[in-house]
PDB file of N, CA and C in Angstrom:
ATOM      1  N   MET C   1     -18.305   0.908  -3.457  1.00 96.00           N
ATOM      2  CA  MET C   1     -16.980   1.319  -3.296  1.00 96.00           C
ATOM      3  C   MET C   1     -15.995   0.266  -2.504  1.00 96.00           C
ATOM      4  N   ILE C   2     -14.872   0.100  -2.961  1.00 97.00           N
ATOM      5  CA  ILE C   2     -13.951  -0.925  -2.288  1.00 97.00           C
ATOM      6  C   ILE C   2     -12.808  -0.066  -1.572  1.00 97.00           C
ATOM      7  N   HIS C   3     -12.605  -0.496  -0.312  1.00 98.00           N
ATOM      8  CA  HIS C   3     -11.428  -0.010   0.375  1.00 98.00           C
ATOM      9  C   HIS C   3     -10.371  -1.113   0.529  1.00 98.00           C
ATOM     10  N   VAL C   4      -9.172  -0.802   0.386  1.00 98.00           N
ATOM     11  CA  VAL C   4      -8.020  -1.765   0.606  1.00 98.00           C
ATOM     12  C   VAL C   4      -7.114  -1.095   1.611  1.00 98.00           C
ATOM     13  N   VAL C   5      -6.777  -1.899   2.637  1.00 98.00           N
ATOM     14  CA  VAL C   5      -5.634  -1.523   3.526  1.00 98.00           C
ATOM     15  C   VAL C   5      -4.502  -2.639   3.324  1.00 98.00           C
ATOM     16  N   ALA C   6      -3.540  -2.085   2.754  1.00 98.00           N
ATOM     17  CA  ALA C   6      -2.396  -3.065   2.413  1.00 98.00           C
ATOM     18  C   ALA C   6      -1.201  -2.767   3.473  1.00 98.00           C
ATOM     19  N   ALA C   7      -0.836  -3.766   4.223  1.00 98.00           N
ATOM     20  CA  ALA C   7       0.249  -3.554   5.204  1.00 98.00           C
ATOM     21  C   ALA C   7       1.449  -4.180   4.597  1.00 98.00           C
ATOM     22  N   ILE C   8       2.476  -3.527   4.234  1.00 98.00           N
ATOM     23  CA  ILE C   8       3.688  -3.946   3.605  1.00 98.00           C
ATOM     24  C   ILE C   8       4.768  -4.083   4.698  1.00 98.00           C
ATOM     25  N   GLN C   9       5.203  -5.362   4.964  1.00 98.00           N
ATOM     26  CA  GLN C   9       6.315  -5.601   5.955  1.00 98.00           C
ATOM     27  C   GLN C   9       7.581  -5.505   5.166  1.00 98.00           C
ATOM     28  N   VAL C  10       8.475  -4.640   5.642  1.00 98.00           N
ATOM     29  CA  VAL C  10       9.787  -4.431   4.926  1.00 98.00           C
ATOM     30  C   VAL C  10      10.874  -4.848   5.823  1.00 98.00           C
ATOM     31  N   LYS C  11      11.967  -5.180   5.183  1.00 97.00           N
ATOM     32  CA  LYS C  11      13.068  -5.623   5.947  1.00 97.00           C
ATOM     33  C   LYS C  11      13.714  -4.505   6.583  1.00 97.00           C
ATOM     34  N   PRO C  12      14.396  -4.751   7.762  1.00 96.00           N
ATOM     35  CA  PRO C  12      15.058  -3.697   8.532  1.00 96.00           C
ATOM     36  C   PRO C  12      16.010  -2.906   7.673  1.00 96.00           C
ATOM     37  N   GLY C  13      15.911  -1.545   7.784  1.00 96.00           N
ATOM     38  CA  GLY C  13      16.737  -0.683   7.021  1.00 96.00           C
ATOM     39  C   GLY C  13      16.172  -0.403   5.539  1.00 96.00           C
ATOM     40  N   CYS C  14      15.040  -0.931   5.224  1.00 97.00           N
ATOM     41  CA  CYS C  14      14.581  -0.845   3.817  1.00 97.00           C
ATOM     42  C   CYS C  14      13.385   0.099   3.662  1.00 97.00           C
ATOM     43  N   ARG C  15      12.837   0.541   4.810  1.00 97.00           N
ATOM     44  CA  ARG C  15      11.551   1.300   4.735  1.00 97.00           C
ATOM     45  C   ARG C  15      11.614   2.559   3.798  1.00 97.00           C
ATOM     46  N   GLU C  16      12.651   3.304   3.911  1.00 97.00           N
ATOM     47  CA  GLU C  16      12.797   4.495   2.945  1.00 97.00           C
ATOM     48  C   GLU C  16      12.869   4.101   1.551  1.00 97.00           C
ATOM     49  N   ASN C  17      13.557   3.046   1.255  1.00 98.00           N
ATOM     50  CA  ASN C  17      13.589   2.549  -0.180  1.00 98.00           C
ATOM     51  C   ASN C  17      12.269   2.279  -0.715  1.00 98.00           C
ATOM     52  N   VAL C  18      11.397   1.563   0.110  1.00 98.00           N
ATOM     53  CA  VAL C  18      10.046   1.172  -0.422  1.00 98.00           C
ATOM     54  C   VAL C  18       9.221   2.400  -0.491  1.00 98.00           C
ATOM     55  N   ILE C  19       9.297   3.230   0.475  1.00 98.00           N
ATOM     56  CA  ILE C  19       8.495   4.512   0.466  1.00 98.00           C
ATOM     57  C   ILE C  19       8.862   5.335  -0.810  1.00 98.00           C
ATOM     58  N   GLN C  20      10.126   5.421  -1.231  1.00 98.00           N
ATOM     59  CA  GLN C  20      10.533   6.101  -2.382  1.00 98.00           C
ATOM     60  C   GLN C  20       9.920   5.413  -3.631  1.00 98.00           C
ATOM     61  N   ALA C  21      10.021   4.153  -3.687  1.00 98.00           N
ATOM     62  CA  ALA C  21       9.418   3.403  -4.758  1.00 98.00           C
ATOM     63  C   ALA C  21       8.011   3.623  -4.934  1.00 98.00           C
ATOM     64  N   ILE C  22       7.259   3.653  -3.872  1.00 98.00           N
ATOM     65  CA  ILE C  22       5.753   3.896  -3.821  1.00 98.00           C
ATOM     66  C   ILE C  22       5.508   5.333  -4.411  1.00 98.00           C
ATOM     67  N   LYS C  23       6.327   6.269  -3.865  1.00 97.00           N
ATOM     68  CA  LYS C  23       6.185   7.692  -4.320  1.00 97.00           C
ATOM     69  C   LYS C  23       6.455   7.829  -5.819  1.00 97.00           C
ATOM     70  N   GLU C  24       7.450   7.152  -6.342  1.00 98.00           N
ATOM     71  CA  GLU C  24       7.754   7.229  -7.791  1.00 98.00           C
ATOM     72  C   GLU C  24       6.577   6.571  -8.670  1.00 98.00           C
ATOM     73  N   ASN C  25       5.830   5.742  -8.076  1.00 98.00           N
ATOM     74  CA  ASN C  25       4.666   4.991  -8.763  1.00 98.00           C
ATOM     75  C   ASN C  25       3.365   5.677  -8.527  1.00 98.00           C
ATOM     76  N   LEU C  26       3.274   6.620  -7.568  1.00 98.00           N
ATOM     77  CA  LEU C  26       1.972   7.151  -7.166  1.00 98.00           C
ATOM     78  C   LEU C  26       1.199   7.828  -8.279  1.00 98.00           C
ATOM     79  N   ALA C  27       1.812   8.641  -9.069  1.00 98.00           N
ATOM     80  CA  ALA C  27       1.044   9.279 -10.167  1.00 98.00           C
ATOM     81  C   ALA C  27       0.416   8.225 -11.135  1.00 98.00           C
ATOM     82  N   ASN C  28       1.084   7.220 -11.416  1.00 98.00           N
ATOM     83  CA  ASN C  28       0.545   6.075 -12.303  1.00 98.00           C
ATOM     84  C   ASN C  28      -0.624   5.477 -11.619  1.00 98.00           C
ATOM     85  N   VAL C  29      -0.636   5.286 -10.341  1.00 98.00           N
ATOM     86  CA  VAL C  29      -1.750   4.583  -9.793  1.00 98.00           C
ATOM     87  C   VAL C  29      -2.933   5.535  -9.692  1.00 98.00           C
ATOM     88  N   LEU C  30      -2.616   6.744  -9.305  1.00 98.00           N
ATOM     89  CA  LEU C  30      -3.773   7.722  -9.195  1.00 98.00           C
ATOM     90  C   LEU C  30      -4.428   8.004 -10.465  1.00 98.00           C
ATOM     91  N   ALA C  31      -3.709   7.764 -11.601  1.00 98.00           N
ATOM     92  CA  ALA C  31      -4.275   8.045 -12.943  1.00 98.00           C
ATOM     93  C   ALA C  31      -5.142   6.852 -13.506  1.00 98.00           C
ATOM     94  N   GLU C  32      -5.089   5.766 -12.683  1.00 98.00           N
ATOM     95  CA  GLU C  32      -5.745   4.533 -13.085  1.00 98.00           C
ATOM     96  C   GLU C  32      -7.291   4.808 -13.173  1.00 98.00           C
ATOM     97  N   ASP C  33      -8.039   4.204 -14.119  1.00 97.00           N
ATOM     98  CA  ASP C  33      -9.499   4.190 -14.096  1.00 97.00           C
ATOM     99  C   ASP C  33     -10.016   3.540 -12.816  1.00 97.00           C
ATOM    100  N   GLY C  34     -10.831   4.144 -12.097  1.00 98.00           N
ATOM    101  CA  GLY C  34     -11.508   3.546 -10.920  1.00 98.00           C
ATOM    102  C   GLY C  34     -10.654   3.777  -9.638  1.00 98.00           C
ATOM    103  N   CYS C  35      -9.544   4.476  -9.744  1.00 98.00           N
ATOM    104  CA  CYS C  35      -8.815   4.796  -8.411  1.00 98.00           C
ATOM    105  C   CYS C  35      -9.365   6.028  -7.817  1.00 98.00           C
ATOM    106  N   LEU C  36      -9.843   5.867  -6.539  1.00 98.00           N
ATOM    107  CA  LEU C  36     -10.454   6.985  -5.801  1.00 98.00           C
ATOM    108  C   LEU C  36      -9.465   7.493  -4.752  1.00 98.00           C
ATOM    109  N   GLY C  37      -8.393   6.757  -4.479  1.00 97.00           N
ATOM    110  CA  GLY C  37      -7.398   7.247  -3.544  1.00 97.00           C
ATOM    111  C   GLY C  37      -6.301   6.182  -3.354  1.00 97.00           C
ATOM    112  N   TYR C  38      -5.163   6.675  -3.020  1.00 98.00           N
ATOM    113  CA  TYR C  38      -4.039   5.658  -2.818  1.00 98.00           C
ATOM    114  C   TYR C  38      -2.942   6.415  -1.997  1.00 98.00           C
ATOM    115  N   SER C  39      -2.965   6.176  -0.705  1.00 97.00           N
ATOM    116  CA  SER C  39      -2.190   6.910   0.230  1.00 97.00           C
ATOM    117  C   SER C  39      -1.289   6.045   1.096  1.00 97.00           C
ATOM    118  N   PRO C  40       0.101   6.188   0.929  1.00 97.00           N
ATOM    119  CA  PRO C  40       1.009   5.495   1.850  1.00 97.00           C
ATOM    120  C   PRO C  40       1.092   6.194   3.119  1.00 97.00           C
ATOM    121  N   ALA C  41       1.315   5.406   4.211  1.00 98.00           N
ATOM    122  CA  ALA C  41       1.312   5.899   5.588  1.00 98.00           C
ATOM    123  C   ALA C  41       2.141   4.999   6.451  1.00 98.00           C
ATOM    124  N   VAL C  42       2.726   5.628   7.563  1.00 97.00           N
ATOM    125  CA  VAL C  42       3.488   4.941   8.533  1.00 97.00           C
ATOM    126  C   VAL C  42       2.844   5.191   9.962  1.00 97.00           C
ATOM    127  N   ASP C  43       3.061   4.272  10.858  1.00 96.00           N
ATOM    128  CA  ASP C  43       2.513   4.411  12.185  1.00 96.00           C
ATOM    129  C   ASP C  43       3.074   5.616  12.897  1.00 96.00           C
ATOM    130  N   ILE C  44       2.236   6.337  13.727  1.00 96.00           N
ATOM    131  CA  ILE C  44       2.722   7.248  14.635  1.00 96.00           C
ATOM    132  C   ILE C  44       2.105   6.981  15.964  1.00 96.00           C
ATOM    133  N   ASP C  45       2.787   7.436  17.057  1.00 93.00           N
ATOM    134  CA  ASP C  45       2.212   7.214  18.365  1.00 93.00           C
ATOM    135  C   ASP C  45       1.188   8.257  18.669  1.00 93.00           C
ATOM    136  N   ALA C  46      -0.127   7.983  18.638  1.00 92.00           N
ATOM    137  CA  ALA C  46      -1.018   9.046  18.913  1.00 92.00           C
ATOM    138  C   ALA C  46      -1.454   9.113  20.411  1.00 92.00           C
ATOM    139  N   GLY C  47      -0.870   8.281  21.187  1.00 91.00           N
ATOM    140  CA  GLY C  47      -1.244   8.327  22.588  1.00 91.00           C
ATOM    141  C   GLY C  47      -2.619   7.915  22.927  1.00 91.00           C
ATOM    142  N   LEU C  48      -3.201   7.015  22.075  1.00 93.00           N
ATOM    143  CA  LEU C  48      -4.573   6.572  22.236  1.00 93.00           C
ATOM    144  C   LEU C  48      -4.488   5.140  22.948  1.00 93.00           C
ATOM    145  N   PRO C  49      -5.237   4.929  24.008  1.00 89.00           N
ATOM    146  CA  PRO C  49      -5.129   3.666  24.631  1.00 89.00           C
ATOM    147  C   PRO C  49      -5.352   2.381  23.875  1.00 89.00           C
ATOM    148  N   PRO C  50      -6.264   2.420  22.979  1.00 90.00           N
ATOM    149  CA  PRO C  50      -6.471   1.153  22.161  1.00 90.00           C
ATOM    150  C   PRO C  50      -5.547   0.898  21.109  1.00 90.00           C
ATOM    151  N   GLN C  51      -4.575   1.865  20.761  1.00 89.00           N
ATOM    152  CA  GLN C  51      -3.563   1.743  19.815  1.00 89.00           C
ATOM    153  C   GLN C  51      -2.625   0.641  20.153  1.00 89.00           C
ATOM    154  N   GLY C  52      -2.345  -0.187  19.053  1.00 89.00           N
ATOM    155  CA  GLY C  52      -1.292  -1.253  19.259  1.00 89.00           C
ATOM    156  C   GLY C  52       0.126  -0.725  19.192  1.00 89.00           C
ATOM    157  N   ASP C  53       1.034  -1.632  19.210  1.00 90.00           N
ATOM    158  CA  ASP C  53       2.516  -1.247  19.197  1.00 90.00           C
ATOM    159  C   ASP C  53       2.901  -0.672  17.903  1.00 90.00           C
ATOM    160  N   MET C  54       3.839   0.172  17.922  1.00 91.00           N
ATOM    161  CA  MET C  54       4.354   0.908  16.674  1.00 91.00           C
ATOM    162  C   MET C  54       5.009  -0.187  15.762  1.00 91.00           C
ATOM    163  N   ARG C  55       4.698  -0.122  14.490  1.00 94.00           N
ATOM    164  CA  ARG C  55       5.296  -1.083  13.586  1.00 94.00           C
ATOM    165  C   ARG C  55       6.295  -0.288  12.671  1.00 94.00           C
ATOM    166  N   GLU C  56       7.451  -0.302  13.111  1.00 94.00           N
ATOM    167  CA  GLU C  56       8.522   0.483  12.385  1.00 94.00           C
ATOM    168  C   GLU C  56       8.974  -0.078  11.083  1.00 94.00           C
ATOM    169  N   HIS C  57       8.579  -1.393  10.864  1.00 97.00           N
ATOM    170  CA  HIS C  57       8.881  -2.030   9.524  1.00 97.00           C
ATOM    171  C   HIS C  57       7.682  -2.220   8.713  1.00 97.00           C
ATOM    172  N   VAL C  58       6.701  -1.409   8.893  1.00 98.00           N
ATOM    173  CA  VAL C  58       5.394  -1.593   8.131  1.00 98.00           C
ATOM    174  C   VAL C  58       5.092  -0.245   7.388  1.00 98.00           C
ATOM    175  N   ILE C  59       4.696  -0.363   6.149  1.00 98.00           N
ATOM    176  CA  ILE C  59       4.168   0.770   5.452  1.00 98.00           C
ATOM    177  C   ILE C  59       2.684   0.312   5.051  1.00 98.00           C
ATOM    178  N   THR C  60       1.761   1.142   5.369  1.00 98.00           N
ATOM    179  CA  THR C  60       0.435   0.881   5.153  1.00 98.00           C
ATOM    180  C   THR C  60      -0.015   1.756   3.939  1.00 98.00           C
ATOM    181  N   ILE C  61      -0.711   1.065   3.031  1.00 98.00           N
ATOM    182  CA  ILE C  61      -1.296   1.929   1.911  1.00 98.00           C
ATOM    183  C   ILE C  61      -2.791   1.797   2.021  1.00 98.00           C
ATOM    184  N   VAL C  62      -3.419   2.941   2.108  1.00 98.00           N
ATOM    185  CA  VAL C  62      -4.999   3.015   2.252  1.00 98.00           C
ATOM    186  C   VAL C  62      -5.447   3.437   0.772  1.00 98.00           C
ATOM    187  N   GLU C  63      -6.263   2.484   0.208  1.00 98.00           N
ATOM    188  CA  GLU C  63      -6.694   2.585  -1.115  1.00 98.00           C
ATOM    189  C   GLU C  63      -8.215   2.711  -1.208  1.00 98.00           C
ATOM    190  N   GLY C  64      -8.659   3.444  -2.198  1.00 98.00           N
ATOM    191  CA  GLY C  64     -10.093   3.475  -2.557  1.00 98.00           C
ATOM    192  C   GLY C  64     -10.310   3.133  -4.064  1.00 98.00           C
ATOM    193  N   TRP C  65     -11.217   2.196  -4.351  1.00 98.00           N
ATOM    194  CA  TRP C  65     -11.464   1.869  -5.736  1.00 98.00           C
ATOM    195  C   TRP C  65     -12.970   1.835  -6.055  1.00 98.00           C
ATOM    196  N   GLU C  66     -13.340   2.192  -7.283  1.00 97.00           N
ATOM    197  CA  GLU C  66     -14.762   2.185  -7.567  1.00 97.00           C
ATOM    198  C   GLU C  66     -15.420   0.798  -7.498  1.00 97.00           C
ATOM    199  N   SER C  67     -14.584  -0.208  -7.828  1.00 97.00           N
ATOM    200  CA  SER C  67     -15.186  -1.608  -7.895  1.00 97.00           C
ATOM    201  C   SER C  67     -14.029  -2.621  -7.765  1.00 97.00           C
ATOM    202  N   LEU C  68     -14.334  -3.943  -7.566  1.00 97.00           N
ATOM    203  CA  LEU C  68     -13.399  -4.921  -7.535  1.00 97.00           C
ATOM    204  C   LEU C  68     -12.754  -5.103  -8.907  1.00 97.00           C
ATOM    205  N   ALA C  69     -13.412  -4.865  -9.976  1.00 98.00           N
ATOM    206  CA  ALA C  69     -12.785  -5.001 -11.305  1.00 98.00           C
ATOM    207  C   ALA C  69     -11.746  -3.896 -11.394  1.00 98.00           C
ATOM    208  N   ALA C  70     -11.916  -2.731 -10.935  1.00 98.00           N
ATOM    209  CA  ALA C  70     -10.784  -1.735 -10.979  1.00 98.00           C
ATOM    210  C   ALA C  70      -9.648  -2.096 -10.110  1.00 98.00           C
ATOM    211  N   LEU C  71      -9.866  -2.732  -9.010  1.00 98.00           N
ATOM    212  CA  LEU C  71      -8.790  -3.180  -8.057  1.00 98.00           C
ATOM    213  C   LEU C  71      -8.020  -4.313  -8.856  1.00 98.00           C
ATOM    214  N   HIS C  72      -8.691  -5.283  -9.506  1.00 98.00           N
ATOM    215  CA  HIS C  72      -8.038  -6.338 -10.170  1.00 98.00           C
ATOM    216  C   HIS C  72      -7.294  -5.716 -11.300  1.00 98.00           C
ATOM    217  N   ALA C  73      -7.801  -4.762 -12.023  1.00 98.00           N
ATOM    218  CA  ALA C  73      -7.080  -4.196 -13.123  1.00 98.00           C
ATOM    219  C   ALA C  73      -5.800  -3.486 -12.676  1.00 98.00           C
ATOM    220  N   HIS C  74      -5.918  -2.806 -11.503  1.00 98.00           N
ATOM    221  CA  HIS C  74      -4.767  -2.179 -10.983  1.00 98.00           C
ATOM    222  C   HIS C  74      -3.651  -3.153 -10.773  1.00 98.00           C
ATOM    223  N   LEU C  75      -3.925  -4.239 -10.072  1.00 96.00           N
ATOM    224  CA  LEU C  75      -2.953  -5.322  -9.778  1.00 96.00           C
ATOM    225  C   LEU C  75      -2.254  -5.830 -10.988  1.00 96.00           C
ATOM    226  N   ALA C  76      -2.910  -5.766 -12.204  1.00 98.00           N
ATOM    227  CA  ALA C  76      -2.408  -6.363 -13.375  1.00 98.00           C
ATOM    228  C   ALA C  76      -1.646  -5.370 -14.296  1.00 98.00           C
ATOM    229  N   THR C  77      -1.550  -4.084 -13.848  1.00 98.00           N
ATOM    230  CA  THR C  77      -0.889  -3.030 -14.730  1.00 98.00           C
ATOM    231  C   THR C  77       0.649  -3.307 -14.707  1.00 98.00           C
ATOM    232  N   ALA C  78       1.271  -2.745 -15.796  1.00 98.00           N
ATOM    233  CA  ALA C  78       2.737  -2.925 -16.020  1.00 98.00           C
ATOM    234  C   ALA C  78       3.492  -2.133 -14.901  1.00 98.00           C
ATOM    235  N   HIS C  79       2.992  -1.028 -14.540  1.00 98.00           N
ATOM    236  CA  HIS C  79       3.659  -0.118 -13.473  1.00 98.00           C
ATOM    237  C   HIS C  79       3.581  -0.842 -12.178  1.00 98.00           C
ATOM    238  N   MET C  80       2.558  -1.645 -11.862  1.00 98.00           N
ATOM    239  CA  MET C  80       2.567  -2.388 -10.546  1.00 98.00           C
ATOM    240  C   MET C  80       3.559  -3.561 -10.614  1.00 98.00           C
ATOM    241  N   ALA C  81       3.609  -4.156 -11.804  1.00 98.00           N
ATOM    242  CA  ALA C  81       4.633  -5.283 -11.995  1.00 98.00           C
ATOM    243  C   ALA C  81       5.992  -4.765 -11.865  1.00 98.00           C
ATOM    244  N   ALA C  82       6.296  -3.601 -12.363  1.00 98.00           N
ATOM    245  CA  ALA C  82       7.591  -2.965 -12.248  1.00 98.00           C
ATOM    246  C   ALA C  82       7.921  -2.554 -10.830  1.00 98.00           C
ATOM    247  N   TYR C  83       6.837  -2.040 -10.093  1.00 98.00           N
ATOM    248  CA  TYR C  83       7.078  -1.636  -8.718  1.00 98.00           C
ATOM    249  C   TYR C  83       7.419  -2.965  -7.833  1.00 98.00           C
ATOM    250  N   ARG C  84       6.664  -3.971  -8.056  1.00 97.00           N
ATOM    251  CA  ARG C  84       6.875  -5.234  -7.272  1.00 97.00           C
ATOM    252  C   ARG C  84       8.247  -5.787  -7.542  1.00 97.00           C
ATOM    253  N   GLU C  85       8.725  -5.701  -8.808  1.00 98.00           N
ATOM    254  CA  GLU C  85      10.068  -6.157  -9.208  1.00 98.00           C
ATOM    255  C   GLU C  85      11.147  -5.341  -8.434  1.00 98.00           C
ATOM    256  N   LYS C  86      10.886  -4.052  -8.396  1.00 98.00           N
ATOM    257  CA  LYS C  86      11.849  -3.007  -7.805  1.00 98.00           C
ATOM    258  C   LYS C  86      12.004  -3.291  -6.280  1.00 98.00           C
ATOM    259  N   VAL C  87      10.862  -3.587  -5.590  1.00 98.00           N
ATOM    260  CA  VAL C  87      10.918  -3.670  -4.155  1.00 98.00           C
ATOM    261  C   VAL C  87      11.053  -5.147  -3.623  1.00 98.00           C
ATOM    262  N   LYS C  88      11.143  -6.088  -4.546  1.00 98.00           N
ATOM    263  CA  LYS C  88      11.158  -7.493  -4.086  1.00 98.00           C
ATOM    264  C   LYS C  88      12.211  -7.821  -3.066  1.00 98.00           C
ATOM    265  N   ASP C  89      13.380  -7.296  -3.101  1.00 98.00           N
ATOM    266  CA  ASP C  89      14.437  -7.623  -2.202  1.00 98.00           C
ATOM    267  C   ASP C  89      14.299  -6.851  -0.908  1.00 98.00           C
ATOM    268  N   TRP C  90      13.288  -5.888  -0.795  1.00 98.00           N
ATOM    269  CA  TRP C  90      13.118  -5.096   0.449  1.00 98.00           C
ATOM    270  C   TRP C  90      12.019  -5.466   1.215  1.00 98.00           C
ATOM    271  N   VAL C  91      11.070  -6.204   0.643  1.00 98.00           N
ATOM    272  CA  VAL C  91       9.767  -6.556   1.176  1.00 98.00           C
ATOM    273  C   VAL C  91       9.772  -7.960   1.715  1.00 98.00           C
ATOM    274  N   GLU C  92       9.293  -8.090   2.885  1.00 98.00           N
ATOM    275  CA  GLU C  92       9.161  -9.563   3.551  1.00 98.00           C
ATOM    276  C   GLU C  92       7.801 -10.055   3.241  1.00 98.00           C
ATOM    277  N   GLY C  93       6.868  -9.247   3.160  1.00 97.00           N
ATOM    278  CA  GLY C  93       5.404  -9.777   2.899  1.00 97.00           C
ATOM    279  C   GLY C  93       4.433  -8.635   2.843  1.00 97.00           C
ATOM    280  N   VAL C  94       3.160  -8.910   2.454  1.00 97.00           N
ATOM    281  CA  VAL C  94       2.075  -7.961   2.315  1.00 97.00           C
ATOM    282  C   VAL C  94       0.827  -8.710   2.877  1.00 97.00           C
ATOM    283  N   ASP C  95       0.126  -7.910   3.732  1.00 97.00           N
ATOM    284  CA  ASP C  95      -1.161  -8.325   4.213  1.00 97.00           C
ATOM    285  C   ASP C  95      -2.307  -7.420   3.641  1.00 97.00           C
ATOM    286  N   LEU C  96      -3.278  -7.940   3.037  1.00 96.00           N
ATOM    287  CA  LEU C  96      -4.398  -7.147   2.551  1.00 96.00           C
ATOM    288  C   LEU C  96      -5.682  -7.325   3.223  1.00 96.00           C
ATOM    289  N   GLN C  97      -6.328  -6.265   3.421  1.00 98.00           N
ATOM    290  CA  GLN C  97      -7.711  -6.212   3.936  1.00 98.00           C
ATOM    291  C   GLN C  97      -8.445  -5.577   2.899  1.00 98.00           C
ATOM    292  N   VAL C  98      -9.472  -6.239   2.237  1.00 98.00           N
ATOM    293  CA  VAL C  98     -10.239  -5.819   1.146  1.00 98.00           C
ATOM    294  C   VAL C  98     -11.675  -5.635   1.680  1.00 98.00           C
ATOM    295  N   MET C  99     -12.317  -4.480   1.655  1.00 98.00           N
ATOM    296  CA  MET C  99     -13.653  -4.234   2.209  1.00 98.00           C
ATOM    297  C   MET C  99     -14.584  -3.506   1.316  1.00 98.00           C
ATOM    298  N   GLU C 100     -15.865  -3.721   1.435  1.00 96.00           N
ATOM    299  CA  GLU C 100     -16.853  -3.061   0.670  1.00 96.00           C
ATOM    300  C   GLU C 100     -17.637  -2.150   1.579  1.00 96.00           C
ATOM    301  N   VAL C 101     -17.882  -0.927   1.078  1.00 91.00           N
ATOM    302  CA  VAL C 101     -18.715   0.018   1.886  1.00 91.00           C
ATOM    303  C   VAL C 101     -20.174  -0.565   2.073  1.00 91.00           C
ATOM    304  N   VAL C 102     -20.666  -0.419   3.251  1.00 93.00           N
ATOM    305  CA  VAL C 102     -21.906  -0.913   3.567  1.00 93.00           C
ATOM    306  C   VAL C 102     -22.910   0.264   3.366  1.00 93.00           C
ATOM    307  N   ASP C 103     -23.947  -0.023   2.577  1.00 85.00           N
ATOM    308  CA  ASP C 103     -24.950   1.142   2.367  1.00 85.00           C
ATOM    309  C   ASP C 103     -25.969   1.095   3.308  1.00 85.00           C
TER     310      ASP C 103
END
């Protein structure tokens, strides 16, 4: 199983636009072969000492994929290309962490 944590840095004032675009594409992603989960999230202050600073301009997507092949196929879909085109003026960058579950 593959986990992906994608941190999307958005321009000031654009977070809600990007969240809406993610929500509009969510059903397409969840219907993909090999998608085990795809959840957008934003930081909250949990009051936990090790928690870092709040990132008000970051949307994190927590993803689960059956395999690297499924992840690569996801990135090549037409709906993801359309999503990237839609948000390109609102997004400053994306950081990915791709991990494999240790058995």
